[in-house]
CSV table of C-alpha atoms in Angstrom, one decimal:
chain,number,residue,atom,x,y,z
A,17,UNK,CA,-25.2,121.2,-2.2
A,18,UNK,CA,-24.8,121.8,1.5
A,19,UNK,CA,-25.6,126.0,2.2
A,20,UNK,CA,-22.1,126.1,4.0
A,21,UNK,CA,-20.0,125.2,1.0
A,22,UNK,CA,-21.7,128.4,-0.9
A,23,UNK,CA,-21.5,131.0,1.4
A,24,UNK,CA,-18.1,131.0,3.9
A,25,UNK,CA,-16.0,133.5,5.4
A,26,UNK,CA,-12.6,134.4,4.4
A,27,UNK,CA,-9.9,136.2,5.7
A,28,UNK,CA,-10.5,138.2,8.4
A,29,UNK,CA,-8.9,140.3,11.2
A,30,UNK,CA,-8.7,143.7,13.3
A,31,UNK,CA,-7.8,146.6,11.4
A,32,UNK,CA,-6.7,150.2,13.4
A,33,UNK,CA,-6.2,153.1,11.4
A,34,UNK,CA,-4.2,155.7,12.9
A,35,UNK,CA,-7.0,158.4,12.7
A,36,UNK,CA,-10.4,156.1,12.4
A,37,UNK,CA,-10.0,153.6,15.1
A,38,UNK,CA,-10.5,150.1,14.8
A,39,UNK,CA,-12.9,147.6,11.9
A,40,UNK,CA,-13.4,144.2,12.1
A,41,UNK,CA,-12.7,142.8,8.5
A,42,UNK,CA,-14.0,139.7,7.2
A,43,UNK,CA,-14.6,138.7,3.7
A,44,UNK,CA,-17.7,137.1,2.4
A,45,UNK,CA,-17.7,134.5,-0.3
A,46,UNK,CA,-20.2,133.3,-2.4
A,47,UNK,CA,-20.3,130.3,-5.0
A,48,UNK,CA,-22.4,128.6,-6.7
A,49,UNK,CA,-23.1,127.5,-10.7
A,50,UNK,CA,-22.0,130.8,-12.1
A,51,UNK,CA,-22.1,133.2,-9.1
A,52,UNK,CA,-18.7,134.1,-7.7
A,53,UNK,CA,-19.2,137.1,-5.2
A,54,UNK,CA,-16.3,138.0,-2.8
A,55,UNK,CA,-16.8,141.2,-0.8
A,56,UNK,CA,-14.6,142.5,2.4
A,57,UNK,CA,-16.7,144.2,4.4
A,58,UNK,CA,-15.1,146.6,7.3
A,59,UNK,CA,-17.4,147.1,10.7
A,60,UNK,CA,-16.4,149.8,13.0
A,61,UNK,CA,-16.1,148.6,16.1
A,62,UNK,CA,-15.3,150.0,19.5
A,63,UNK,CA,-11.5,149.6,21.3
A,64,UNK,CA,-13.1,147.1,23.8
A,65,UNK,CA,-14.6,144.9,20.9
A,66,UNK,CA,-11.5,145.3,19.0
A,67,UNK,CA,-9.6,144.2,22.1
A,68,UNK,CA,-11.8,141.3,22.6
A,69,UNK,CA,-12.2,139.6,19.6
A,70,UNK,CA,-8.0,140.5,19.6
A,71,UNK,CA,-7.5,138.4,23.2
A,72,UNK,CA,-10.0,135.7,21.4
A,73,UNK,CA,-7.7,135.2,18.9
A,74,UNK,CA,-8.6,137.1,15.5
A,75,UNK,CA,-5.4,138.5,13.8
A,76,UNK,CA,-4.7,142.3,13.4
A,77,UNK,CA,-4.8,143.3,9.6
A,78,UNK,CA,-1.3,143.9,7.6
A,79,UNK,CA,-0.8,147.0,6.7
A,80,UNK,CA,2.0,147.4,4.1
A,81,UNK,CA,3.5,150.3,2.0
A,82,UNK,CA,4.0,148.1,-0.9
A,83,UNK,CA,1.3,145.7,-3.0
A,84,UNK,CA,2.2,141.9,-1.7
A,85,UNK,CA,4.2,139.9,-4.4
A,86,UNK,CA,5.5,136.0,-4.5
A,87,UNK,CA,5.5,133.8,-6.8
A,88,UNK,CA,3.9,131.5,-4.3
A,89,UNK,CA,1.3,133.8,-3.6
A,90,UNK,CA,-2.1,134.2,-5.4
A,91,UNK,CA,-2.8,138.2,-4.9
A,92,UNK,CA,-5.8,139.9,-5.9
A,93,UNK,CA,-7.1,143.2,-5.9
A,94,UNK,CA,-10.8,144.0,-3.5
A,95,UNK,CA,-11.2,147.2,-3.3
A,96,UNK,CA,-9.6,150.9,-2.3
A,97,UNK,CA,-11.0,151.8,1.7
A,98,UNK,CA,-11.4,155.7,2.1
A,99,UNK,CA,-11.7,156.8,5.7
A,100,UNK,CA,-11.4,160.2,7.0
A,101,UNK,CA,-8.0,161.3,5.0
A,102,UNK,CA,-6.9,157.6,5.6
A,103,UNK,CA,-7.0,155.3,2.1
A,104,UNK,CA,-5.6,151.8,1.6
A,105,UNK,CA,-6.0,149.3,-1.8
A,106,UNK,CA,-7.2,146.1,-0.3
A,107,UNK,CA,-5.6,142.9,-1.4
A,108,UNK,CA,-7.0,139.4,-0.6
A,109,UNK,CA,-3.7,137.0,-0.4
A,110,UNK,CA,-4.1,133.4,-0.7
A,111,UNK,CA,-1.3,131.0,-0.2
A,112,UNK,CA,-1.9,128.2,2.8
A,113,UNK,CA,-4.1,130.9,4.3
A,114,UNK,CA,-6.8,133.6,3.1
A,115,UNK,CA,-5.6,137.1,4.5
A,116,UNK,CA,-6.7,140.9,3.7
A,117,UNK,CA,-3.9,143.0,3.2
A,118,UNK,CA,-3.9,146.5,3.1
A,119,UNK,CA,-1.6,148.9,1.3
A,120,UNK,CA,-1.3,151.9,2.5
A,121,UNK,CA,-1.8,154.6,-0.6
A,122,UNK,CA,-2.7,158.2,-1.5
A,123,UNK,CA,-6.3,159.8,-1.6
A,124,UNK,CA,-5.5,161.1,-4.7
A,125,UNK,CA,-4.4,157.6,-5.8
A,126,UNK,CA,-7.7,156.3,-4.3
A,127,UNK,CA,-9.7,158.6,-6.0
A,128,UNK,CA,-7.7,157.3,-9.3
A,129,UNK,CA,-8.1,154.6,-8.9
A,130,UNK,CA,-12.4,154.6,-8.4
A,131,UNK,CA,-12.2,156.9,-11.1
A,132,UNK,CA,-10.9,153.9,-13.5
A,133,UNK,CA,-13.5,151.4,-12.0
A,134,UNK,CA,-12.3,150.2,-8.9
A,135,UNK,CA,-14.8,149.2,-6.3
A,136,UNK,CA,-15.4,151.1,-2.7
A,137,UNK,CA,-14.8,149.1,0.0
A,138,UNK,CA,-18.7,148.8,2.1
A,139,UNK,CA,-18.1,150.4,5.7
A,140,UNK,CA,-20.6,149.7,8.3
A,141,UNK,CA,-20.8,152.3,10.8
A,142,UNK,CA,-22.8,150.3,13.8
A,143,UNK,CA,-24.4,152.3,16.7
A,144,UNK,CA,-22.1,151.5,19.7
A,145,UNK,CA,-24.2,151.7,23.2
């Protein structure tokens, strides 16, 4: 088995959150025998690397108000992202492409919603020089 058909990257994009700034988002798959991982993962980055990777050609992240539904979609729940007063349920929506989506939601939904198992999203908080 060649090492890039087990681990790959998935969606990805440029997320900016009206109070946190901007994350790069990618999600990480893993497959092989009876592992299945898929994590997003969201990196704060800086407006200039946002703006960069942007004018390179990486998408900006949807954010929504509603959960994505179609019956030509496959939709599947990640994870709930808290930031500073700010939380979203991640979605990973798979049709001809792989995209996160994020649905704008309550904290006290969030918090409901970790409370009954769901997963936190892993933020990376890099060092910008």
């Amino acid at each position: 088995m060649n090492p890039e058909d087990v681990v790959s990257i998935g969606a990805n994009c440029i997320l900016q959150t009206r109070r946190n700034g901007f994350f790069l988002v990618v999600e990480i798959e893993a497959e092989a025998g009876n592992v299945e991982i898929e994590e997003f993962v969201f990196i704060r980055i800086s407006r200039r690397e946002a703006n960069t990777l942007l004018n390179a050609g990486v998408q900006r992240c949807e954010v929504v108000t509603r959960r994505p539904t179609s019956d030509d979609l496959e939709v599947n729940f990640i994870c709930v992202l808290i930031l500073d007063g700010e939380a979203f349920a991640v979605f990973d929506v798979e049709d001809d492409t792989d995209e996160a989506v994020l649905v704008e939601i309550s904290l006290a939904e969030a918090r409901r919603l970790i409370r009954r198992g769901a997963r936190q999203c892993t933020v990376i908080n890099r060092r910008l020089f």
